[in-house]
Coordinates of C-alpha atoms in Angstrom, one line a residue:
Chain A
X1 CA 78.9 108.3 148.4
X2 CA 82.1 109.6 147.8
X3 CA 84.8 107.1 147.8
X4 CA 86.7 108.7 150.9
X5 CA 83.5 108.6 153.1
X6 CA 82.9 104.7 152.0
X7 CA 86.5 104.3 152.8
X8 CA 85.9 105.5 156.5
X9 CA 82.9 103.9 156.7
X10 CA 84.1 100.3 155.8
X11 CA 87.4 100.5 157.7
X12 CA 85.7 102.1 160.8
X13 CA 83.3 99.3 160.8
X14 CA 86.0 96.8 160.5
X15 CA 88.0 98.7 163.4
X16 CA 85.1 98.7 165.6
X17 CA 84.4 94.7 165.1
X18 CA 88.1 94.0 165.4
X19 CA 87.9 95.9 168.9
X20 CA 84.7 94.6 170.4
X21 CA 86.9 91.5 170.1
X22 CA 84.9 89.6 167.2
X23 CA 87.2 86.9 165.4
X24 CA 89.0 88.5 162.6
X25 CA 87.2 86.4 160.1
X26 CA 83.9 86.8 161.5
X27 CA 84.6 91.1 161.4
X28 CA 85.5 90.4 157.8
X29 CA 82.3 88.5 157.4
X30 CA 80.4 91.4 158.9
X31 CA 81.6 94.1 156.8
X32 CA 80.9 92.1 153.7
X33 CA 77.4 91.2 154.8
X34 CA 77.1 95.2 154.8
X35 CA 79.2 95.6 151.9
X36 CA 77.7 93.3 149.3
X37 CA 74.1 94.5 150.3
X38 CA 75.0 97.8 149.6
X39 CA 77.4 97.7 146.2
X40 CA 76.6 94.4 145.1
X41 CA 73.2 94.5 144.8
X42 CA 71.6 93.3 147.9
X43 CA 70.1 89.6 148.3
X44 CA 72.1 88.9 144.8
X45 CA 75.4 90.3 146.3
X46 CA 74.9 88.4 149.6
X47 CA 74.9 84.7 147.2
X48 CA 77.9 86.0 145.4
X49 CA 79.7 87.2 148.4
X50 CA 79.3 83.3 149.5
X51 CA 80.5 82.3 146.4
X52 CA 83.5 84.0 146.3
X53 CA 84.5 83.3 149.5
X54 CA 84.5 79.6 148.7
X55 CA 86.0 79.7 145.1
X56 CA 88.9 82.1 146.5
X57 CA 90.4 79.2 148.6
X58 CA 89.9 76.6 145.7
X59 CA 93.0 77.4 144.8
X60 CA 96.0 75.0 144.0
X61 CA 98.4 78.2 145.0
X62 CA 97.5 78.0 148.5
X63 CA 97.8 74.4 149.0
X64 CA 101.2 74.5 150.0
X65 CA 100.4 76.3 152.6
X66 CA 99.0 73.4 154.9
X67 CA 101.8 71.0 153.7
X68 CA 104.7 73.5 154.6
X69 CA 102.9 73.7 158.1
X70 CA 102.7 70.3 158.2
X71 CA 106.3 69.8 157.4
X72 CA 107.0 72.0 161.0
X73 CA 104.1 70.3 162.8
X74 CA 105.7 66.6 162.1
X75 CA 109.1 67.7 163.4
X76 CA 107.8 69.3 166.6
X77 CA 105.4 66.6 167.2
X78 CA 107.9 63.5 167.0
X79 CA 110.7 65.5 168.7
X80 CA 112.8 65.1 165.6
X81 CA 113.5 68.9 166.1
X82 CA 114.5 68.9 169.8
X83 CA 117.1 66.4 168.6
X84 CA 118.0 68.7 165.9
X85 CA 118.4 71.7 168.3
X86 CA 120.6 69.3 170.8
X87 CA 122.3 68.2 167.6
X88 CA 123.3 72.4 166.9
X89 CA 124.0 72.8 171.1
X90 CA 126.7 70.4 171.1
X91 CA 128.4 72.5 168.2
X92 CA 128.7 75.8 169.5
X93 CA 131.1 76.5 172.4
X94 CA 133.0 79.1 173.8
X95 CA 130.8 81.9 172.4
X96 CA 129.6 84.5 174.7
X97 CA 125.8 84.1 175.3
X98 CA 126.1 80.7 173.8
X99 CA 122.6 79.5 174.7
X100 CA 121.2 82.6 172.8
X101 CA 123.4 81.9 169.7
X102 CA 122.4 78.6 169.7
X103 CA 118.8 79.7 170.0
X104 CA 119.2 81.9 166.8
X105 CA 121.3 79.3 165.0
X106 CA 118.6 76.4 165.5
X107 CA 116.0 78.6 164.9
X108 CA 117.1 79.4 161.6
X109 CA 117.6 75.7 160.6
X110 CA 114.1 74.8 162.1
X111 CA 112.9 78.1 159.7
X112 CA 114.2 76.1 156.7
X113 CA 111.8 73.2 157.3
X114 CA 109.1 74.5 159.1
X115 CA 106.3 77.2 157.7
X116 CA 104.9 78.3 161.0
X117 CA 106.6 81.1 163.2
X118 CA 104.4 80.2 165.8
X119 CA 105.7 76.6 165.6
X120 CA 109.2 77.8 166.0
X121 CA 108.9 80.1 168.6
X122 CA 106.5 77.6 170.8
X123 CA 109.5 74.9 170.4
X124 CA 112.6 77.3 171.1
X125 CA 110.9 78.9 173.9
X126 CA 109.8 75.5 175.8
X127 CA 112.7 73.6 175.1
X128 CA 115.5 76.4 175.6
X129 CA 113.9 79.2 177.7
X130 CA 114.0 77.1 181.0
X131 CA 117.8 76.1 180.3
X132 CA 118.7 79.7 180.0
X133 CA 116.7 81.2 182.8
X134 CA 118.2 78.4 185.1
X135 CA 121.8 79.3 184.3
X136 CA 121.3 82.6 185.2
X137 CA 120.7 84.3 182.0
X138 CA 118.9 88.0 181.9
X139 CA 115.7 87.4 180.6
X140 CA 116.0 89.9 177.8
X141 CA 119.3 87.8 176.7
X142 CA 116.8 84.8 177.0
X143 CA 113.7 85.8 175.5
X144 CA 114.7 88.3 172.9
X145 CA 116.7 85.9 170.5
X146 CA 114.0 83.0 170.4
X147 CA 111.1 85.9 169.5
X148 CA 113.0 87.4 167.0
X149 CA 114.1 84.4 165.0
X150 CA 110.4 83.2 165.1
X151 CA 109.7 86.3 163.2
X152 CA 112.5 85.2 160.9
X153 CA 111.2 82.2 160.1
X154 CA 108.6 84.3 157.7
X155 CA 111.0 85.1 155.3
X156 CA 113.3 81.7 155.4
X157 CA 111.3 79.1 153.1
X158 CA 109.3 77.2 153.5
X159 CA 106.7 80.1 154.8
X160 CA 102.9 79.7 154.7
X161 CA 102.6 83.4 154.9
X162 CA 104.9 84.3 151.8
X163 CA 102.8 81.6 149.6
X164 CA 99.8 83.4 150.8
X165 CA 101.4 86.9 149.9
X166 CA 102.4 85.7 146.5
X167 CA 99.3 84.1 145.7
X168 CA 97.0 87.3 146.8
X169 CA 99.0 90.0 145.1
X170 CA 100.1 88.2 142.3
X171 CA 103.8 87.8 142.7
X172 CA 105.5 84.3 141.8
X173 CA 105.3 82.2 144.7
X174 CA 108.7 80.3 143.9
X175 CA 110.8 83.6 143.3
X176 CA 109.3 85.4 146.5
X177 CA 110.3 82.1 148.6
X178 CA 114.0 82.3 147.5
X179 CA 114.2 86.2 147.7
X180 CA 113.6 86.0 151.5
X181 CA 116.6 83.7 152.0
X182 CA 119.6 86.5 151.9
X183 CA 117.4 89.1 153.8
X184 CA 116.3 86.2 156.2
X185 CA 119.9 85.2 156.9
X186 CA 120.6 88.7 157.1
X187 CA 118.9 89.3 160.4
X188 CA 120.3 86.1 161.7
X189 CA 123.9 87.2 161.7
X190 CA 122.7 90.7 162.8
X191 CA 120.8 89.0 166.0
X192 CA 124.2 87.1 166.7
X193 CA 126.6 89.8 166.2
X194 CA 124.4 91.5 168.4
X195 CA 124.0 88.8 171.4
X196 CA 127.8 88.2 171.5
X197 CA 128.4 91.9 171.7
X198 CA 126.2 92.1 174.4
X199 CA 127.5 89.2 176.6
X200 CA 131.2 90.5 176.1
X201 CA 130.3 94.1 177.4
X202 CA 128.2 92.6 180.5
X203 CA 129.1 89.1 181.2
X204 CA 126.4 88.9 183.9
X205 CA 123.9 89.0 181.4
X206 CA 124.7 85.6 180.0
X207 CA 126.9 83.6 182.7
X208 CA 129.4 81.3 181.0
X209 CA 129.2 77.6 182.3
X210 CA 131.5 74.8 181.8
X211 CA 130.6 72.6 178.7
X212 CA 131.3 69.0 178.8
X213 CA 134.2 68.2 176.8
X214 CA 133.4 65.6 174.2
X215 CA 135.3 64.0 171.7
X216 CA 135.5 65.4 168.3
X217 CA 133.0 62.7 166.8
X218 CA 130.5 62.9 169.8
X219 CA 130.0 66.5 168.8
X220 CA 129.2 66.1 165.0
X221 CA 127.8 62.9 165.3
X222 CA 124.5 64.5 165.7
X223 CA 124.4 67.0 163.3
X224 CA 125.1 64.6 160.6
X225 CA 122.4 62.2 161.9
X226 CA 119.7 64.7 163.0
X227 CA 120.3 67.8 161.0
X228 CA 121.9 67.3 157.6
X229 CA 118.8 65.1 156.4
X230 CA 116.3 68.2 157.5
X231 CA 118.7 70.5 155.8
X232 CA 118.7 67.9 152.6
X233 CA 114.9 68.3 152.9
X234 CA 115.3 72.0 152.4
X235 CA 117.3 71.6 149.7
X236 CA 115.4 69.4 147.8
X237 CA 112.1 71.4 148.3
X238 CA 113.9 75.1 147.1
X239 CA 115.5 73.0 144.0
X240 CA 112.5 71.3 143.3
X241 CA 111.0 74.4 142.9
X242 CA 113.5 76.7 141.3
X243 CA 114.6 73.7 138.8
X244 CA 111.0 73.9 137.5
X245 CA 110.5 70.1 138.6
X246 CA 107.7 70.9 140.7
X247 CA 104.9 73.7 141.5
X248 CA 105.1 75.2 144.9
X249 CA 102.6 73.1 145.6
X250 CA 104.0 70.1 144.7
X251 CA 107.2 70.5 146.2
X252 CA 105.7 71.0 149.4
X253 CA 103.6 67.7 149.4
X254 CA 106.8 66.2 148.6
X255 CA 108.5 68.1 151.2
X256 CA 105.7 66.9 154.1
X257 CA 106.0 63.2 152.9
X258 CA 109.6 63.6 153.3
X259 CA 109.8 64.9 157.0
X260 CA 107.1 61.9 157.9
X261 CA 109.4 59.4 156.3
X262 CA 112.4 61.0 157.9
X263 CA 110.8 61.0 161.2
X264 CA 109.6 57.4 160.4
X265 CA 113.2 56.3 160.0
X266 CA 114.1 57.8 163.5
X267 CA 111.9 55.8 164.7
X268 CA 110.3 58.7 166.3
X269 CA 106.8 58.4 164.6
X270 CA 103.7 56.9 166.2
X271 CA 99.9 56.9 165.3
X272 CA 99.4 59.2 167.6
X273 CA 102.1 61.9 167.1
X274 CA 101.1 61.8 163.5
X275 CA 97.7 62.6 164.2
X276 CA 98.4 65.3 166.5
X277 CA 100.6 66.9 163.8
X278 CA 98.0 66.5 161.3
X279 CA 95.5 68.1 163.6
X280 CA 97.8 70.7 164.7
X281 CA 98.2 71.2 160.8
X282 CA 94.5 71.9 159.9
X283 CA 93.9 73.8 162.7
X284 CA 96.7 76.4 162.0
X285 CA 95.8 76.3 158.1
X286 CA 92.1 76.6 159.0
X287 CA 92.6 79.7 161.2
X288 CA 94.5 81.3 158.3
X289 CA 92.2 80.3 154.9
X290 CA 89.0 80.9 157.1
X291 CA 90.3 84.6 157.2
X292 CA 90.6 84.6 153.6
X293 CA 87.2 83.4 153.1
X294 CA 86.3 86.0 154.9
X295 CA 88.2 88.8 153.4
X296 CA 89.0 88.2 149.5
X297 CA 85.2 89.9 149.0
X298 CA 86.7 92.8 151.2
X299 CA 89.0 93.6 148.3
X300 CA 86.2 93.6 145.9
X301 CA 83.9 95.4 147.9
X302 CA 86.3 98.4 148.2
X303 CA 86.9 98.3 144.5
X304 CA 83.2 98.7 143.7
X305 CA 82.6 101.1 146.5
X306 CA 85.1 103.4 144.6
X307 CA 87.6 103.6 147.5
X308 CA 90.4 101.8 146.0
X309 CA 90.5 103.8 142.9
X310 CA 89.7 106.8 144.8
X311 CA 92.7 106.4 147.0
X312 CA 95.0 105.6 144.0
X313 CA 94.1 108.3 142.1
X314 CA 94.6 110.7 144.4
X315 CA 98.2 109.7 144.8
X316 CA 98.3 109.5 141.2
X317 CA 97.3 113.4 141.2
X318 CA 99.4 114.1 143.8
X319 CA 102.4 113.3 141.8
X320 CA 104.2 112.3 144.7
X321 CA 107.8 110.8 144.5
X322 CA 108.3 107.0 144.8
X323 CA 110.1 107.0 147.5
X324 CA 108.3 109.0 150.2
X325 CA 105.3 106.8 148.7
X326 CA 107.0 103.3 149.5
X327 CA 108.0 104.5 152.8
X328 CA 104.0 105.2 153.5
X329 CA 103.3 102.0 152.9
X330 CA 106.0 100.3 155.1
X331 CA 105.1 103.0 157.7
X332 CA 101.4 101.8 157.3
X333 CA 102.2 98.2 157.4
X334 CA 104.3 98.9 160.4
X335 CA 101.9 100.5 162.2
X336 CA 98.9 98.0 161.5
X337 CA 101.5 95.1 162.2
X338 CA 101.3 96.7 165.8
X339 CA 97.5 96.0 166.0
X340 CA 96.3 93.3 163.6
X341 CA 97.4 89.5 162.7
X342 CA 99.3 89.3 159.3
X343 CA 96.5 87.4 157.4
X344 CA 94.3 90.6 157.8
X345 CA 97.1 92.9 157.0
X346 CA 97.6 91.5 153.5
X347 CA 93.9 91.6 153.0
X348 CA 93.9 94.8 153.7
X349 CA 96.6 96.6 152.3
X350 CA 97.0 94.3 149.0
X351 CA 94.1 96.2 147.2
X352 CA 95.8 99.5 147.5
X353 CA 99.5 98.6 147.6
X354 CA 99.6 96.6 144.4
X355 CA 98.1 99.3 141.9
X356 CA 100.7 101.7 143.3
X357 CA 103.6 99.1 142.8
X358 CA 102.5 99.0 139.4
X359 CA 102.0 102.9 138.5
X360 CA 105.5 103.4 140.3
X361 CA 107.3 100.4 138.5
X362 CA 108.4 98.8 141.7
X363 CA 109.7 95.3 141.0
X364 CA 107.3 92.9 142.8
X365 CA 109.4 90.8 144.3
X366 CA 111.3 93.5 146.0
X367 CA 108.3 94.6 147.1
X368 CA 107.1 91.5 148.6
X369 CA 110.3 91.0 150.3
X370 CA 109.7 94.5 151.7
X371 CA 106.0 93.4 152.9
X372 CA 107.4 90.3 154.6
X373 CA 109.8 92.0 156.6
X374 CA 107.1 94.6 157.6
X375 CA 104.8 91.6 158.2
X376 CA 107.8 89.8 160.4
X377 CA 108.3 92.9 162.3
X378 CA 104.4 93.1 163.1
X379 CA 105.0 89.8 164.8
X380 CA 107.2 91.5 167.4
X381 CA 105.5 94.6 168.0
X382 CA 103.7 95.3 170.9
X383 CA 100.9 95.5 172.4
X384 CA 99.4 92.6 169.7
X385 CA 102.4 91.1 168.6
X386 CA 101.7 87.2 168.1
X387 CA 104.9 86.1 168.9
X388 CA 105.4 88.0 172.1
X389 CA 101.9 86.3 173.2
X390 CA 103.4 83.2 172.0
X391 CA 106.5 83.5 174.1
X392 CA 104.3 85.0 177.1
X393 CA 102.4 81.8 176.8
X394 CA 105.4 79.4 177.4
X395 CA 107.4 81.7 179.7
X396 CA 107.6 81.1 183.4
X397 CA 104.7 82.9 185.4
X398 CA 107.0 85.6 187.0
X399 CA 107.7 86.9 183.5
X400 CA 105.7 90.0 183.1
X401 CA 104.2 90.9 179.2
X402 CA 106.2 94.4 180.0
X403 CA 109.6 92.7 180.1
X404 CA 108.7 90.4 177.1
X405 CA 108.1 94.2 175.4
X406 CA 111.8 94.9 176.5
X407 CA 113.4 91.8 175.6
X408 CA 112.3 92.0 171.9
X409 CA 112.8 96.0 171.6
X410 CA 116.6 95.6 170.4
X411 CA 115.5 92.8 168.0
X412 CA 112.6 95.2 166.5
X413 CA 115.4 98.1 165.7
X414 CA 117.5 95.7 163.9
X415 CA 114.6 94.6 161.9
X416 CA 114.1 97.9 160.7
X417 CA 117.7 98.8 160.2
X418 CA 117.4 95.5 157.8
X419 CA 114.3 96.6 155.9
X420 CA 116.2 100.0 155.5
X421 CA 119.2 98.1 153.9
X422 CA 117.1 95.9 151.8
X423 CA 115.0 99.3 151.1
X424 CA 118.5 101.1 149.5
X425 CA 120.0 98.0 148.1
X426 CA 117.3 95.9 146.1
X427 CA 119.5 93.4 145.1
X428 CA 119.7 92.1 148.7
X429 CA 116.4 90.7 147.9
X430 CA 116.4 90.3 144.2
X431 CA 119.9 89.0 143.4
X432 CA 119.4 85.2 144.4
X433 CA 115.9 84.9 142.6
X434 CA 117.4 86.1 139.6
X435 CA 120.3 84.2 139.7
X436 CA 118.3 80.9 140.3
X437 CA 115.4 81.4 137.9
X438 CA 117.6 82.4 134.7
Chain B
X1 CA 75.8 68.3 174.5
X2 CA 78.0 65.6 174.5
X3 CA 76.9 64.8 170.8
X4 CA 77.7 68.3 169.7
X5 CA 81.2 68.2 170.8
X6 CA 81.8 64.7 169.0
X7 CA 80.4 66.3 166.1
X8 CA 82.6 69.0 166.5
X9 CA 85.5 66.4 167.2
X10 CA 84.9 64.4 164.3
X11 CA 84.8 67.3 161.6
X12 CA 88.3 68.6 163.2
X13 CA 89.6 64.7 162.4
X14 CA 88.3 64.6 159.0
X15 CA 89.5 68.0 158.8
X16 CA 93.0 66.5 159.7
X17 CA 93.1 63.5 157.7
X18 CA 92.0 65.1 154.6
X19 CA 95.4 67.4 154.7
X20 CA 97.2 64.3 155.3
X21 CA 95.3 62.4 152.2
X22 CA 96.3 65.5 149.9
X23 CA 99.9 65.5 150.7
X24 CA 100.0 62.1 150.1
X25 CA 98.0 62.3 146.7
X26 CA 100.0 65.3 145.3
X27 CA 103.3 63.4 146.0
X28 CA 102.0 60.4 144.5
X29 CA 100.9 62.6 141.3
X30 CA 104.2 63.9 141.0
X31 CA 106.1 60.7 141.0
X32 CA 103.3 58.8 138.9
X33 CA 103.6 61.8 136.2
X34 CA 107.3 61.9 136.3
X35 CA 107.7 58.1 136.0
X36 CA 105.1 58.7 133.1
X37 CA 102.5 55.8 135.0
X38 CA 99.2 57.8 134.5
X39 CA 97.6 61.2 133.3
X40 CA 96.4 62.1 136.8
X41 CA 95.6 65.9 136.4
X42 CA 92.4 65.3 138.7
X43 CA 94.6 65.0 141.7
X44 CA 95.6 68.5 141.6
X45 CA 91.6 69.5 141.0
X46 CA 90.6 67.2 144.2
X47 CA 93.3 68.7 146.1
X48 CA 92.0 72.2 145.0
X49 CA 88.1 71.5 146.5
X50 CA 89.4 69.7 149.1
X51 CA 91.0 73.4 150.7
X52 CA 87.8 75.1 151.2
X53 CA 86.6 71.9 152.8
X54 CA 89.1 71.0 155.1
X55 CA 88.9 75.1 156.2
X56 CA 85.1 74.7 156.9
X57 CA 85.1 71.3 158.6
X58 CA 87.7 72.6 161.4
X59 CA 86.3 76.3 162.0
X60 CA 83.5 75.2 164.2
X61 CA 85.9 73.2 166.6
X62 CA 88.4 76.2 166.5
X63 CA 85.7 78.7 167.6
X64 CA 84.7 76.1 170.3
X65 CA 88.5 76.2 171.8
X66 CA 88.6 79.8 171.0
X67 CA 91.5 79.5 168.6
X68 CA 90.5 82.1 165.8
X69 CA 92.6 85.1 165.7
X70 CA 91.2 87.8 167.2
X71 CA 91.9 91.1 169.5
X72 CA 91.1 90.1 173.0
X73 CA 93.9 92.2 174.8
X74 CA 91.6 95.3 174.4
X75 CA 88.5 93.2 176.0
X76 CA 91.0 91.6 178.9
X77 CA 92.1 95.1 179.9
X78 CA 88.5 96.7 180.3
X79 CA 86.5 96.5 183.8
X80 CA 85.1 92.9 184.2
X81 CA 81.2 94.3 183.6
X82 CA 82.1 96.1 180.6
X83 CA 84.0 93.6 178.9
X84 CA 81.4 90.7 179.2
X85 CA 78.9 93.1 177.9
X86 CA 81.0 93.8 174.7
X87 CA 81.7 90.0 174.9
X88 CA 78.1 89.4 174.7
X89 CA 77.4 92.1 171.8
X90 CA 80.1 90.1 169.9
X91 CA 78.6 87.0 170.3
X92 CA 75.3 88.5 169.2
X93 CA 76.9 89.5 166.1
X94 CA 78.7 86.6 165.6
X95 CA 75.8 84.5 165.5
X96 CA 73.7 86.7 163.5
X97 CA 76.5 86.7 160.9
X98 CA 76.2 83.2 160.9
X99 CA 72.8 83.1 160.3
X100 CA 73.0 85.2 157.2
X101 CA 75.7 82.6 155.5
X102 CA 73.4 79.7 156.5
X103 CA 70.5 81.6 155.0
X104 CA 72.1 82.6 151.8
X105 CA 74.6 79.7 151.8
X106 CA 71.8 77.4 151.1
X107 CA 70.0 79.7 148.9
X108 CA 73.3 79.6 146.6
X109 CA 73.0 75.8 146.6
X110 CA 69.7 76.2 145.6
X111 CA 69.8 78.3 142.8
X112 CA 73.0 76.6 141.8
X113 CA 71.4 73.1 141.2
X114 CA 68.0 74.2 140.1
X115 CA 70.4 75.9 137.1
X116 CA 72.4 73.2 136.8
X117 CA 75.4 75.0 136.7
X118 CA 78.6 72.8 136.2
X119 CA 82.4 73.5 137.1
X120 CA 84.0 71.9 133.9
X121 CA 87.9 71.7 134.1
X122 CA 89.6 67.8 134.1
X123 CA 86.3 66.6 136.0
X124 CA 83.2 68.0 135.8
X125 CA 81.2 68.3 138.7
X126 CA 77.6 70.0 139.6
X127 CA 78.7 73.8 141.3
X128 CA 76.6 73.2 144.2
X129 CA 78.7 70.3 145.4
X130 CA 81.1 73.2 146.4
X131 CA 78.7 74.8 148.9
X132 CA 77.5 72.2 150.4
X133 CA 79.6 72.7 153.5
X134 CA 78.8 75.8 154.1
X135 CA 75.1 76.1 155.5
X136 CA 76.3 73.1 157.8
X137 CA 79.2 74.6 159.0
X138 CA 77.8 78.2 159.4
X139 CA 75.0 76.6 161.5
X140 CA 77.5 75.2 163.8
X141 CA 79.3 78.0 164.1
X142 CA 76.0 79.9 164.8
X143 CA 75.0 77.3 167.4
X144 CA 78.7 78.0 169.2
X145 CA 78.2 81.6 169.5
X146 CA 74.6 81.2 171.0
X147 CA 75.7 78.5 173.2
X148 CA 78.4 81.4 174.5
X149 CA 75.7 83.7 174.7
X150 CA 74.0 81.5 177.3
X151 CA 77.3 80.7 179.3

């Protein structure tokens, strides 16, 4: 079979299984069974398939995933996260579109201690959305920022998906985690600027309301009590990694234990909510890792079938300049992001992309950040962006999916602008890790 | 039926407890190493082995609760009868896929045990231990797909 025929058959079957509504992990399992039988040698191939699947997640570089998720889950289930958001809410006043700005700032802070984008969106959505709608905010003004900042969570460490990308693509996990900070912050600032601008131009979108006048200390106290310790955890986790005291796994474990301890100090920890957080963590990491069991062998089968080499060779022969190739890769990611989940995206694309990155000599950390930014957009792009559904599930019933799509559109545009900015000015991604890992 | 659900639930809780224990063990390991208490290189390895165990344990419970990521929006937009038909196909395929994993997972264990393969790192363990849960969990997954077919 020629390489392109193999590629068409394998991807065609995979698409078919996805469309049938089979869960992503099982779709990969199915393709792998066929592929292992054909390319890896019948029974022996199938045995190898299972061995590879298990060995692929027996990996110390993947263990930060549950720990980073645990940090967010603990803060969410113990209610400490809500106190932190409340503290930020007290500090921001006399800003047009105040509650939307609060959502972005609180989302950014929460991103810095949560490794799960869905937790962030669900938390802000269930907490701030009813308040905004009750205050007469336009649904676009209310839902857009919450979804957008949920996506940014992926860029700001700790981030489970960043760990996964680093591990699968062979990019330094610590450097990639740090590299996401500047682009993440850039996006937050853009979002705030947009909200303020919109609210200034059309105050009816976000009616101002009287904010209680508090003494200075009452305004700042919750920040010191509830937000500062969380920011400290973030700083310790990041420092431990960058200073070489601990591997990402160890830093993540310490961070997770620290959030449990902090919640206990706040007297917010109970057995029941700790167990809920652990179960939630096991569930989210189980979903991610189960897809990986299914999909690692997929990359091997693509290689054996000649599809990977064929495609890479064809691009080499074509003598394309680096820019069109890079832009084409981003376009593929953005397109896939509209339809499939982030983990599947990585597993499908990386076998093709990483050889090209090596061929063209792109900086892997820079490329990793661009990859992350595309995936972050994939969380937000219709029809299947995951955060759109998360939002729909926490929004009041009368809000239609169409409205959710409409609300997120300006933030998708800003995301594309930021992506272009990082493409044109690589230091936006590479400066901070270079500085910290001299 | 009640026993079955209790089993899925128990596996899920085991997975949750395992994740918590890993976080504690790795943290303890860092502290112990930096204070020069002990050489606990095995902690790293045990947490590595725990990752697939935790994943496999919770997989059937996730399927039972329909939490595995899937593209259901297309199915939802189809006429009901067609959607039901496709759903049945998906469940049938899912069951077949899991059956293959149960069968070849068992073969893998038998093969590896017969050859006496060992994984030698800081700890030495028989290789087949790693795969013990594969047939068990995929059997439960197959049962879950079958249950959906009947529903």
